[in-house]
mmCIF file of C-alpha atoms and ligand atoms in Angstrom:
data_model
loop_
_atom_site.group_PDB
_atom_site.id
_atom_site.type_symbol
_atom_site.label_atom_id
_atom_site.label_comp_id
_atom_site.label_asym_id
_atom_site.label_seq_id
_atom_site.Cartn_x
_atom_site.Cartn_y
_atom_site.Cartn_z
ATOM 1 C CA MET A 644 -0.008 -0.015 -0.069
ATOM 2 C CA SER A 645 1.273 3.510 -0.883
ATOM 3 C CA LYS A 646 2.541 5.274 2.176
ATOM 4 C CA ASP A 647 4.401 8.243 3.466
ATOM 5 C CA LEU A 648 4.896 11.816 2.266
ATOM 6 C CA TYR A 649 8.010 12.384 0.232
ATOM 7 C CA VAL A 650 9.670 15.797 -0.352
ATOM 8 C CA VAL A 651 12.121 15.947 -3.287
ATOM 9 C CA ALA A 652 14.934 18.214 -2.255
ATOM 10 C CA GLU A 653 16.343 20.839 -4.604
ATOM 11 C CA GLN A 654 20.047 21.584 -4.123
ATOM 12 C CA ARG A 655 22.677 23.630 -5.935
ATOM 13 C CA ASP A 656 26.274 23.310 -4.926
ATOM 14 C CA GLY A 657 25.169 21.325 -1.945
ATOM 15 C CA GLU A 658 22.892 24.134 -0.670
ATOM 16 C CA ILE A 659 19.388 23.014 0.109
ATOM 17 C CA ALA A 660 16.810 25.426 -1.426
ATOM 18 C CA LYS A 661 14.568 27.330 0.836
ATOM 19 C CA VAL A 662 11.450 25.986 -0.829
ATOM 20 C CA THR A 663 12.580 22.430 0.148
ATOM 21 C CA LEU A 664 12.788 23.493 3.805
ATOM 22 C CA GLU A 665 9.384 25.210 3.511
ATOM 23 C CA LEU A 666 7.923 21.934 2.105
ATOM 24 C CA LEU A 667 9.495 19.763 4.873
ATOM 25 C CA GLY A 668 7.798 21.945 7.450
ATOM 26 C CA GLU A 669 4.455 21.749 5.685
ATOM 27 C CA ALA A 670 4.854 18.007 5.077
ATOM 28 C CA THR A 671 5.178 17.444 8.838
ATOM 29 C CA LYS A 672 1.644 18.848 9.424
ATOM 30 C CA LEU A 673 0.173 16.858 6.569
ATOM 31 C CA ALA A 674 1.906 13.664 7.631
ATOM 32 C CA ALA A 675 0.540 14.094 11.154
ATOM 33 C CA ASP A 676 -2.978 14.305 9.673
ATOM 34 C CA LEU A 677 -2.268 11.135 7.716
ATOM 35 C CA GLY A 678 -0.516 9.223 10.513
ATOM 36 C CA GLU A 679 2.421 8.794 8.044
ATOM 37 C CA LYS A 680 6.070 9.764 7.879
ATOM 38 C CA VAL A 681 7.932 12.476 6.125
ATOM 39 C CA VAL A 682 10.686 11.174 3.845
ATOM 40 C CA GLY A 683 13.184 13.536 2.181
ATOM 41 C CA VAL A 684 14.793 12.583 -1.138
ATOM 42 C CA LEU A 685 18.206 14.030 -1.686
ATOM 43 C CA MET A 686 19.896 13.642 -5.105
ATOM 44 C CA GLY A 687 23.432 14.811 -6.039
ATOM 45 C CA ASP A 688 27.056 13.957 -5.678
ATOM 46 C CA GLY A 689 28.811 14.182 -2.317
ATOM 47 C CA ILE A 690 25.732 15.647 -0.718
ATOM 48 C CA LYS A 691 24.929 13.035 1.993
ATOM 49 C CA GLY A 692 26.114 15.505 4.720
ATOM 50 C CA LYS A 693 23.101 17.649 3.899
ATOM 51 C CA ALA A 694 20.609 14.954 5.023
ATOM 52 C CA GLN A 695 20.764 16.173 8.628
ATOM 53 C CA GLU A 696 19.610 19.643 7.603
ATOM 54 C CA MET A 697 16.529 18.049 6.040
ATOM 55 C CA ILE A 698 15.885 16.008 9.212
ATOM 56 C CA GLU A 699 16.134 19.131 11.330
ATOM 57 C CA ALA A 700 13.598 20.827 8.892
ATOM 58 C CA GLY A 701 11.093 17.998 9.460
ATOM 59 C CA ALA A 702 12.093 14.784 7.670
ATOM 60 C CA ASP A 703 11.821 11.540 9.637
ATOM 61 C CA LYS A 704 14.002 9.854 7.130
ATOM 62 C CA VAL A 705 16.141 10.914 4.163
ATOM 63 C CA ILE A 706 16.841 8.677 1.185
ATOM 64 C CA VAL A 707 20.052 9.736 -0.523
ATOM 65 C CA ILE A 708 20.918 8.919 -4.172
ATOM 66 C CA GLU A 709 24.508 9.907 -4.957
ATOM 67 C CA ASP A 710 26.235 9.535 -8.248
ATOM 68 C CA PRO A 711 28.623 11.728 -10.373
ATOM 69 C CA MET A 712 25.790 11.720 -13.019
ATOM 70 C CA LEU A 713 23.686 13.744 -10.519
ATOM 71 C CA ALA A 714 26.377 16.366 -9.720
ATOM 72 C CA GLU A 715 24.489 19.067 -11.746
ATOM 73 C CA TYR A 716 20.811 18.933 -12.442
ATOM 74 C CA VAL A 717 20.131 17.363 -15.770
ATOM 75 C CA THR A 718 16.598 16.173 -16.605
ATOM 76 C CA GLU A 719 17.273 12.588 -17.765
ATOM 77 C CA PRO A 720 19.427 11.132 -14.914
ATOM 78 C CA TYR A 721 17.395 12.886 -12.295
ATOM 79 C CA THR A 722 14.137 11.542 -13.857
ATOM 80 C CA LYS A 723 15.591 8.051 -13.983
ATOM 81 C CA ALA A 724 16.769 8.131 -10.326
ATOM 82 C CA LEU A 725 13.499 9.524 -8.863
ATOM 83 C CA THR A 726 11.321 7.285 -11.033
ATOM 84 C CA ALA A 727 13.253 4.265 -9.749
ATOM 85 C CA LEU A 728 13.019 5.342 -6.171
ATOM 86 C CA ILE A 729 9.202 5.880 -6.409
ATOM 87 C CA LYS A 730 8.666 2.515 -8.006
ATOM 88 C CA GLU A 731 10.774 0.891 -5.182
ATOM 89 C CA TYR A 732 9.171 2.697 -2.134
ATOM 90 C CA ASP A 733 5.604 3.396 -3.459
ATOM 91 C CA PRO A 734 5.028 6.810 -1.678
ATOM 92 C CA ASN A 735 1.569 8.092 -1.020
ATOM 93 C CA ILE A 736 2.394 11.759 -1.731
ATOM 94 C CA VAL A 737 5.447 13.379 -3.534
ATOM 95 C CA LEU A 738 6.063 17.120 -3.256
ATOM 96 C CA PHE A 739 8.422 19.356 -5.239
ATOM 97 C CA GLY A 740 9.107 23.037 -5.206
ATOM 98 C CA ALA A 741 7.528 24.807 -8.185
ATOM 99 C CA SER A 742 10.963 26.142 -9.167
ATOM 100 C CA SER A 743 12.586 25.766 -12.620
ATOM 101 C CA ILE A 744 13.952 22.437 -11.538
ATOM 102 C CA GLY A 745 10.789 21.132 -9.913
ATOM 103 C CA ARG A 746 8.656 22.274 -12.886
ATOM 104 C CA ASP A 747 10.978 20.308 -15.187
ATOM 105 C CA LEU A 748 11.356 17.155 -13.091
ATOM 106 C CA ALA A 749 7.834 16.574 -11.669
ATOM 107 C CA PRO A 750 5.874 16.297 -14.875
ATOM 108 C CA ARG A 751 8.378 13.830 -16.419
ATOM 109 C CA VAL A 752 8.403 11.581 -13.367
ATOM 110 C CA ALA A 753 4.527 11.794 -13.111
ATOM 111 C CA ALA A 754 4.258 10.643 -16.776
ATOM 112 C CA ARG A 755 6.671 7.711 -16.203
ATOM 113 C CA ILE A 756 4.834 6.608 -13.148
ATOM 114 C CA HIS A 757 1.450 7.155 -14.781
ATOM 115 C CA THR A 758 0.054 9.288 -12.128
ATOM 116 C CA GLY A 759 -1.364 12.850 -11.907
ATOM 117 C CA LEU A 760 0.492 16.086 -11.020
ATOM 118 C CA THR A 761 -1.019 19.390 -9.777
ATOM 119 C CA ALA A 762 1.406 22.165 -10.635
ATOM 120 C CA ASP A 763 1.940 25.424 -8.882
ATOM 121 C CA CYS A 764 -0.092 24.769 -5.719
ATOM 122 C CA THR A 765 -0.667 27.505 -3.191
ATOM 123 C CA HIS A 766 -2.269 25.404 -0.486
ATOM 124 C CA LEU A 767 -2.310 21.776 0.631
ATOM 125 C CA ASP A 768 -4.666 19.927 2.938
ATOM 126 C CA ILE A 769 -5.540 16.427 3.894
ATOM 127 C CA ASP A 770 -9.192 15.400 4.131
ATOM 128 C CA MET A 771 -11.586 12.698 3.354
ATOM 129 C CA GLU A 772 -12.634 12.959 -0.277
ATOM 130 C CA LYS A 773 -15.405 10.448 -0.247
ATOM 131 C CA TYR A 774 -16.586 11.753 3.097
ATOM 132 C CA PHE A 775 -17.273 15.168 1.610
ATOM 133 C CA GLU A 776 -19.045 13.810 -1.421
ATOM 134 C CA PHE A 777 -21.138 11.864 1.001
ATOM 135 C CA LEU A 778 -21.716 14.863 3.135
ATOM 136 C CA HIS A 779 -23.239 16.760 0.201
ATOM 137 C CA ALA A 780 -25.601 13.957 -0.407
ATOM 138 C CA THR A 781 -26.929 13.680 3.185
ATOM 139 C CA SER A 782 -28.184 15.790 5.990
ATOM 140 C CA THR A 783 -27.429 13.164 8.586
ATOM 141 C CA ALA A 784 -25.514 14.579 11.470
ATOM 142 C CA ASP A 785 -23.272 11.717 12.276
ATOM 143 C CA THR A 786 -21.778 11.555 8.829
ATOM 144 C CA ASP A 787 -18.253 10.926 10.082
ATOM 145 C CA ALA A 788 -19.148 7.619 11.762
ATOM 146 C CA ILE A 789 -21.323 6.577 8.825
ATOM 147 C CA ALA A 790 -18.544 7.378 6.349
ATOM 148 C CA LYS A 791 -16.156 5.234 8.255
ATOM 149 C CA LYS A 792 -18.655 2.417 8.542
ATOM 150 C CA LEU A 793 -19.169 2.535 4.708
ATOM 151 C CA GLY A 794 -15.362 2.661 4.059
ATOM 152 C CA MET A 795 -15.672 6.274 2.818
ATOM 153 C CA ASP A 796 -12.987 7.767 4.981
ATOM 154 C CA ASP A 797 -9.984 7.567 2.673
ATOM 155 C CA LYS A 798 -7.760 10.543 3.352
ATOM 156 C CA THR A 799 -6.511 12.289 0.267
ATOM 157 C CA LEU A 800 -4.413 15.329 -0.552
ATOM 158 C CA LYS A 801 -6.480 18.304 -1.397
ATOM 159 C CA MET A 802 -4.350 20.586 -3.681
ATOM 160 C CA THR A 803 -5.335 24.149 -4.320
ATOM 161 C CA ARG A 804 -3.990 26.294 -7.119
ATOM 162 C CA PRO A 805 -5.081 29.378 -9.085
ATOM 163 C CA ALA A 806 -6.947 28.733 -12.320
ATOM 164 C CA PHE A 807 -8.490 30.744 -15.111
ATOM 165 C CA GLY A 808 -5.943 33.535 -14.844
ATOM 166 C CA GLY A 809 -6.145 33.520 -11.064
ATOM 167 C CA ASN A 810 -9.840 34.305 -11.089
ATOM 168 C CA VAL A 811 -10.836 31.093 -9.264
ATOM 169 C CA MET A 812 -8.975 28.886 -6.855
ATOM 170 C CA ALA A 813 -9.277 25.255 -8.086
ATOM 171 C CA THR A 814 -9.268 22.369 -5.712
ATOM 172 C CA ILE A 815 -7.732 19.212 -7.276
ATOM 173 C CA ARG A 816 -7.545 15.684 -5.973
ATOM 174 C CA CYS A 817 -5.783 12.606 -7.497
ATOM 175 C CA ALA A 818 -8.545 10.138 -6.963
ATOM 176 C CA ASP A 819 -7.326 6.770 -7.996
ATOM 177 C CA TYR A 820 -3.671 7.028 -8.793
ATOM 178 C CA ARG A 821 -0.631 6.955 -6.446
ATOM 179 C CA PRO A 822 1.539 8.731 -5.630
ATOM 180 C CA GLN A 823 -0.384 12.053 -5.413
ATOM 181 C CA MET A 824 2.009 14.649 -6.769
ATOM 182 C CA ALA A 825 2.243 18.382 -6.556
ATOM 183 C CA THR A 826 4.671 21.209 -7.174
ATOM 184 C CA VAL A 827 4.302 24.051 -4.627
ATOM 185 C CA ARG A 828 5.151 27.633 -5.125
ATOM 186 C CA PRO A 829 8.152 28.927 -3.264
ATOM 187 C CA GLY A 830 7.183 31.244 -0.416
ATOM 188 C CA VAL A 831 3.543 30.111 0.088
ATOM 189 C CA MET A 832 4.372 27.754 2.945
ATOM 190 C CA LYS A 833 5.799 29.307 6.043
ATOM 191 C CA LEU A 834 9.299 28.160 6.931
ATOM 192 C CA ALA A 835 9.091 26.091 10.077
ATOM 193 C CA GLU A 836 11.657 26.591 12.770
ATOM 194 C CA ALA A 837 14.523 24.044 12.457
ATOM 195 C CA GLN A 838 14.946 21.499 15.273
ATOM 196 C CA PRO A 839 18.653 21.270 15.872
ATOM 197 C CA GLY A 840 19.984 17.865 16.838
ATOM 198 C CA LYS A 841 16.744 16.102 15.724
ATOM 199 C CA GLN A 842 17.357 12.408 15.034
ATOM 200 C CA GLY A 843 16.328 10.642 11.817
ATOM 201 C CA GLU A 844 17.216 7.783 9.527
ATOM 202 C CA VAL A 845 19.463 8.181 6.488
ATOM 203 C CA GLU A 846 19.325 5.527 3.781
ATOM 204 C CA ASP A 847 21.216 5.152 0.486
ATOM 205 C CA PHE A 848 19.511 4.186 -2.688
ATOM 206 C CA LYS A 849 21.584 3.072 -5.619
ATOM 207 C CA VAL A 850 20.697 3.675 -9.225
ATOM 208 C CA GLU A 851 22.618 2.043 -12.095
ATOM 209 C CA PHE A 852 23.347 4.718 -14.718
ATOM 210 C CA THR A 853 24.633 4.064 -18.224
ATOM 211 C CA PRO A 854 26.419 6.713 -20.355
ATOM 212 C CA GLU A 855 23.184 6.960 -22.512
ATOM 213 C CA ASP A 856 21.400 8.328 -19.482
ATOM 214 C CA MET A 857 23.355 11.582 -19.876
ATOM 215 C CA ASN A 858 22.019 13.050 -23.124
ATOM 216 C CA VAL A 859 23.657 16.462 -22.646
ATOM 217 C CA THR A 860 27.255 17.537 -22.125
ATOM 218 C CA ILE A 861 27.921 20.152 -19.558
ATOM 219 C CA LYS A 862 30.867 22.132 -20.834
ATOM 220 C CA GLU A 863 30.929 24.864 -18.292
ATOM 221 C CA VAL A 864 28.850 26.170 -15.498
ATOM 222 C CA ILE A 865 28.889 30.010 -15.389
ATOM 223 C CA LYS A 866 27.844 31.327 -12.001
ATOM 224 C CA GLU A 867 25.776 34.502 -11.873
ATOM 225 C CA THR A 868 28.152 37.240 -10.663
ATOM 226 C CA LYS A 869 25.428 39.760 -9.785
ATOM 227 C CA LYS A 870 23.535 38.454 -6.841
ATOM 228 C CA ALA A 871 19.846 38.497 -7.826
ATOM 229 C CA VAL A 872 17.628 40.221 -5.378
ATOM 230 C CA ASP A 873 15.358 37.819 -3.724
ATOM 231 C CA ILE A 874 12.256 39.690 -2.532
ATOM 232 C CA THR A 875 10.985 36.622 -0.822
ATOM 233 C CA ASP A 876 13.648 37.016 1.849
ATOM 234 C CA ALA A 877 12.843 40.707 2.559
ATOM 235 C CA LYS A 878 11.299 41.569 5.890
ATOM 236 C CA VAL A 879 9.974 44.895 4.441
ATOM 237 C CA LEU A 880 8.765 45.435 0.879
ATOM 238 C CA VAL A 881 7.932 48.772 -0.587
ATOM 239 C CA SER A 882 5.921 47.887 -3.578
ATOM 240 C CA GLY A 883 5.101 50.217 -6.444
ATOM 241 C CA GLY A 884 2.119 49.972 -8.866
ATOM 242 C CA ARG A 885 1.148 51.876 -11.955
ATOM 243 C CA GLY A 886 -0.087 54.678 -9.612
ATOM 244 C CA ILE A 887 3.603 55.756 -8.988
ATOM 245 C CA GLY A 888 3.481 57.249 -12.466
ATOM 246 C CA SER A 889 7.054 56.413 -13.777
ATOM 247 C CA ALA A 890 10.066 54.249 -13.424
ATOM 248 C CA ASP A 891 11.945 57.148 -11.932
ATOM 249 C CA TYR A 892 9.655 57.150 -8.843
ATOM 250 C CA TYR A 893 11.121 53.916 -7.728
ATOM 251 C CA LYS A 894 14.098 55.960 -6.568
ATOM 252 C CA GLU A 895 11.825 57.528 -3.913
ATOM 253 C CA LEU A 896 10.398 54.112 -2.946
ATOM 254 C CA GLN A 897 13.971 52.880 -2.630
ATOM 255 C CA LYS A 898 14.614 55.680 -0.117
ATOM 256 C CA VAL A 899 11.737 54.425 1.996
ATOM 257 C CA ALA A 900 12.941 50.866 1.627
ATOM 258 C CA ASP A 901 16.468 51.862 2.688
ATOM 259 C CA LEU A 902 15.131 53.669 5.685
ATOM 260 C CA LEU A 903 13.076 50.619 6.780
ATOM 261 C CA GLY A 904 15.812 48.099 5.866
ATOM 262 C CA GLY A 905 13.798 46.632 3.007
ATOM 263 C CA GLU A 906 13.596 46.076 -0.702
ATOM 264 C CA ILE A 907 11.448 47.470 -3.497
ATOM 265 C CA SER A 908 8.996 45.267 -5.312
ATOM 266 C CA SER A 909 6.338 45.732 -7.949
ATOM 267 C CA SER A 910 3.033 44.876 -9.555
ATOM 268 C CA ARG A 911 3.146 43.268 -12.978
ATOM 269 C CA ALA A 912 1.927 46.427 -14.748
ATOM 270 C CA ASN A 913 5.266 48.128 -14.031
ATOM 271 C CA VAL A 914 7.310 45.086 -14.920
ATOM 272 C CA ASP A 915 5.434 44.819 -18.288
ATOM 273 C CA ALA A 916 6.094 48.599 -18.828
ATOM 274 C CA GLY A 917 9.832 47.885 -18.294
ATOM 275 C CA TRP A 918 10.021 50.140 -15.239
ATOM 276 C CA ILE A 919 11.515 47.491 -12.970
ATOM 277 C CA ALA A 920 13.088 44.008 -13.383
ATOM 278 C CA LYS A 921 10.898 40.892 -13.465
ATOM 279 C CA ASP A 922 12.613 39.441 -10.276
ATOM 280 C CA ARG A 923 10.790 42.187 -8.294
ATOM 281 C CA GLN A 924 7.328 41.237 -9.424
ATOM 282 C CA VAL A 925 4.854 40.090 -6.789
ATOM 283 C CA GLY A 926 1.859 37.994 -7.688
ATOM 284 C CA GLN A 927 0.574 34.923 -9.409
ATOM 285 C CA THR A 928 3.086 35.090 -12.246
ATOM 286 C CA GLY A 929 5.753 36.682 -10.027
ATOM 287 C CA LYS A 930 6.877 35.812 -6.519
ATOM 288 C CA THR A 931 4.911 34.916 -3.419
ATOM 289 C CA VAL A 932 6.063 37.008 -0.491
ATOM 290 C CA ARG A 933 5.246 37.169 3.208
ATOM 291 C CA PRO A 934 7.241 40.103 4.713
ATOM 292 C CA ASP A 935 6.579 41.678 8.045
ATOM 293 C CA LEU A 936 5.503 44.852 6.248
ATOM 294 C CA TYR A 937 4.166 45.243 2.698
ATOM 295 C CA LEU A 938 3.727 48.846 1.729
ATOM 296 C CA ALA A 939 1.626 49.002 -1.431
ATOM 297 C CA CYS A 940 1.962 52.261 -3.327
ATOM 298 C CA GLY A 941 -0.451 52.917 -6.143
ATOM 299 C CA ILE A 942 -1.425 49.284 -6.536
ATOM 300 C CA SER A 943 -5.055 48.532 -7.318
ATOM 301 C CA GLY A 944 -5.136 45.096 -5.728
ATOM 302 C CA ALA A 945 -5.936 42.825 -8.712
ATOM 303 C CA ILE A 946 -6.632 39.202 -7.663
ATOM 304 C CA GLN A 947 -3.398 38.103 -9.321
ATOM 305 C CA HIS A 948 -1.356 40.582 -7.307
ATOM 306 C CA ILE A 949 -3.100 39.784 -4.025
ATOM 307 C CA ALA A 950 -2.342 36.028 -4.600
ATOM 308 C CA GLY A 951 1.320 36.897 -4.105
ATOM 309 C CA MET A 952 1.179 39.147 -0.945
ATOM 310 C CA GLU A 953 -1.906 38.360 1.056
ATOM 311 C CA ASN A 954 0.090 36.400 3.645
ATOM 312 C CA SER A 955 2.173 39.444 4.600
ATOM 313 C CA GLU A 956 2.186 40.062 8.326
ATOM 314 C CA CYS A 957 1.076 43.714 7.947
ATOM 315 C CA VAL A 958 -0.149 45.408 4.784
ATOM 316 C CA ILE A 959 -0.310 49.266 4.475
ATOM 317 C CA SER A 960 -1.680 50.674 1.264
ATOM 318 C CA ILE A 961 -1.648 54.125 -0.336
ATOM 319 C CA ASN A 962 -4.158 54.654 -3.089
ATOM 320 C CA LYS A 963 -6.101 57.702 -4.222
ATOM 321 C CA ASN A 964 -9.155 55.621 -4.968
ATOM 322 C CA ASP A 965 -10.936 54.779 -1.750
ATOM 323 C CA THR A 966 -12.663 51.745 -3.297
ATOM 324 C CA ALA A 967 -9.410 50.123 -4.537
ATOM 325 C CA ALA A 968 -9.455 46.380 -3.829
ATOM 326 C CA ILE A 969 -6.045 46.515 -2.154
ATOM 327 C CA PHE A 970 -7.787 48.119 0.896
ATOM 328 C CA ASP A 971 -9.709 44.943 1.403
ATOM 329 C CA VAL A 972 -6.495 43.082 2.293
ATOM 330 C CA SER A 973 -4.885 45.970 4.135
ATOM 331 C CA ASP A 974 -4.352 46.417 7.865
ATOM 332 C CA LEU A 975 -4.096 50.217 7.249
ATOM 333 C CA GLY A 976 -5.221 52.102 4.219
ATOM 334 C CA ILE A 977 -4.196 55.653 3.310
ATOM 335 C CA VAL A 978 -6.511 57.311 0.809
ATOM 336 C CA GLY A 979 -4.323 59.849 -0.912
ATOM 337 C CA ASP A 980 -1.708 60.687 -3.589
ATOM 338 C CA VAL A 981 1.466 58.600 -3.401
ATOM 339 C CA LYS A 982 3.447 61.631 -4.356
ATOM 340 C CA VAL A 983 2.169 63.516 -1.425
ATOM 341 C CA ILE A 984 2.344 60.678 1.140
ATOM 342 C CA ILE A 985 5.800 59.263 0.209
ATOM 343 C CA PRO A 986 7.827 62.525 0.776
ATOM 344 C CA LYS A 987 6.113 62.952 4.155
ATOM 345 C CA LEU A 988 6.985 59.415 4.978
ATOM 346 C CA ILE A 989 10.601 59.902 3.953
ATOM 347 C CA ASP A 990 10.741 62.961 6.049
ATOM 348 C CA ALA A 991 9.243 61.360 9.078
ATOM 349 C CA LEU A 992 11.502 58.266 8.799
ATOM 350 C CA THR A 993 14.595 60.373 8.327
ATOM 351 C CA LYS A 994 13.848 62.387 11.534
ATOM 352 C CA TYR A 995 12.960 59.149 13.439
HETATM 353 P P1 FAD B 1402 -3.575 49.404 -11.964
HETATM 354 O O1 FAD B 1402 -4.517 48.286 -11.878
HETATM 355 O O2 FAD B 1402 -3.622 50.248 -13.134
HETATM 356 O O3 FAD B 1402 -3.760 50.237 -10.655
HETATM 357 C C1 FAD B 1402 -3.119 51.444 -10.365
HETATM 358 C C2 FAD B 1402 -3.661 51.986 -9.077
HETATM 359 O O4 FAD B 1402 -2.967 53.109 -8.667
HETATM 360 C C3 FAD B 1402 -5.106 52.362 -9.048
HETATM 361 O O5 FAD B 1402 -5.798 51.707 -8.004
HETATM 362 C C4 FAD B 1402 -5.182 53.832 -8.872
HETATM 363 O O6 FAD B 1402 -6.255 54.281 -8.138
HETATM 364 C C5 FAD B 1402 -3.867 54.063 -8.167
HETATM 365 N N1 FAD B 1402 -3.309 55.385 -8.356
HETATM 366 C C6 FAD B 1402 -3.073 56.038 -9.526
HETATM 367 N N2 FAD B 1402 -2.434 57.159 -9.324
HETATM 368 C C7 FAD B 1402 -2.173 57.246 -8.036
HETATM 369 C C8 FAD B 1402 -1.547 58.168 -7.171
HETATM 370 N N3 FAD B 1402 -0.929 59.238 -7.662
HETATM 371 N N4 FAD B 1402 -1.446 57.919 -5.870
HETATM 372 C C9 FAD B 1402 -2.086 56.915 -5.304
HETATM 373 N N5 FAD B 1402 -2.654 55.937 -6.033
HETATM 374 C C10 FAD B 1402 -2.690 56.129 -7.444
HETATM 375 N N6 FAD B 1402 -0.347 41.418 -11.625
HETATM 376 C C11 FAD B 1402 0.583 41.383 -10.619
HETATM 377 O O7 FAD B 1402 0.784 42.481 -9.926
HETATM 378 N N7 FAD B 1402 1.327 40.292 -10.359
HETATM 379 C C12 FAD B 1402 1.109 39.199 -11.065
HETATM 380 O O8 FAD B 1402 1.878 38.165 -10.814
HETATM 381 C C13 FAD B 1402 0.146 39.156 -12.099
HETATM 382 N N8 FAD B 1402 -0.102 38.043 -12.796
HETATM 383 C C14 FAD B 1402 -1.099 38.042 -13.716
HETATM 384 C C15 FAD B 1402 -1.338 36.825 -14.382
HETATM 385 C C16 FAD B 1402 -2.410 36.810 -15.330
HETATM 386 C C17 FAD B 1402 -2.749 35.567 -16.030
HETATM 387 C C18 FAD B 1402 -3.167 37.994 -15.636
HETATM 388 C C19 FAD B 1402 -4.333 38.007 -16.606
HETATM 389 C C20 FAD B 1402 -2.842 39.176 -14.969
HETATM 390 C C21 FAD B 1402 -1.809 39.230 -14.047
HETATM 391 N N9 FAD B 1402 -1.489 40.432 -13.392
HETATM 392 C C22 FAD B 1402 -0.532 40.365 -12.390
HETATM 393 C C23 FAD B 1402 -2.032 41.745 -13.727
HETATM 394 C C24 FAD B 1402 -3.193 42.182 -12.862
HETATM 395 O O9 FAD B 1402 -4.366 41.628 -13.325
HETATM 396 C C25 FAD B 1402 -3.205 43.682 -12.863
HETATM 397 O O10 FAD B 1402 -3.370 44.113 -14.199
HETATM 398 C C26 FAD B 1402 -1.990 44.390 -12.292
HETATM 399 O O11 FAD B 1402 -1.688 43.803 -10.994
HETATM 400 C C27 FAD B 1402 -2.342 45.891 -12.158
HETATM 401 O O12 FAD B 1402 -1.164 46.499 -11.575
HETATM 402 P P2 FAD B 1402 -1.338 47.932 -10.827
HETATM 403 O O13 FAD B 1402 -2.194 47.619 -9.608
HETATM 404 O O14 FAD B 1402 -0.055 48.421 -10.677
HETATM 405 O O15 FAD B 1402 -2.077 48.852 -11.878
#
């Protein structure tokens, strides 16, 4: 019988990606609901030492596949290794980060295993699928007990993701196939606190590779010299929308961000206009952020934007339209002109 919840780790140069640690924390909660274990899958070359970090982030066990073929991420050998592991261990659920690697690897593995895949999830839950169908069909109060008696209490993974351009949130289940597979957007799951010294099992899994498994030749790996800004790490984001009027006004928002120890970010409108780089975009097709403070300046609050920032600890919005949707998700709303409010804010913060 399929069991346990597997999290496929993403690593570059032996550094475990943040999304993997987020998923391990989330998997711990889901596994508790299922009464199953969290298993981390770590693939690479000379990376076994990283298994402990995954255990401290929530894994009960880590299965390590090491081979020189897996030193750099290449689709074919990684697909072969993970497919073999899934066939051997028969997991109930397999989770990946919806990063460029996860988005490449997960669908190939799902196709080889003949199972389904829900891409780009923003929420995961465990509940009883048949129970809820049953609940709709009856008004009986003690449905839980009856569902159990009828064998309708299978717990399945409920995967939520935006659909139709972000206008609806779709709930997807993988009814009859196993494993249930999902990629999850980086930043949507809260990073759980690490548990230093936590004990767990580490197991090796061997995969026999042939030279034909490597269908590309890596000639050189050129590391990015300019460190890309990662707005998902920022504690404070000062975000500009079309209402700031021009690319130039980001200089003023940058002053606010500097005074608050944060970064600037943006709505998609301004990225599309070429006012700011794509790596600053918040939203459904940008990044999901959860800073302590999100200061939205001249952003209307389209559903696709809100999808990326609604989990911020505190949202303060400045908009001259008092009916702007951004106010519905704001802790504090300032109805006014950005160009009047921002200079006052800079002034006040400078004095402070
Ligand atoms: P607008 O909607 O034009 O809003 C500008 C706001 O500024 C208005 O509310 C206005 O009242 C206010 N304003 C104007 N002047 C001032 C002033 N001087 N002072 C104060 N307020 C002022 N959008 C994203 O942001 N992220 C995404 O990831 C994303 N993904 C998308 C994916 C799809 C499939 C689709 C279809 C759309 C997506 N969008 C995304 C676009 C989204 O629908 C909106 O078009 C976009 O968010 C609007 O950006 P905005 O709020 O900056 O601009």
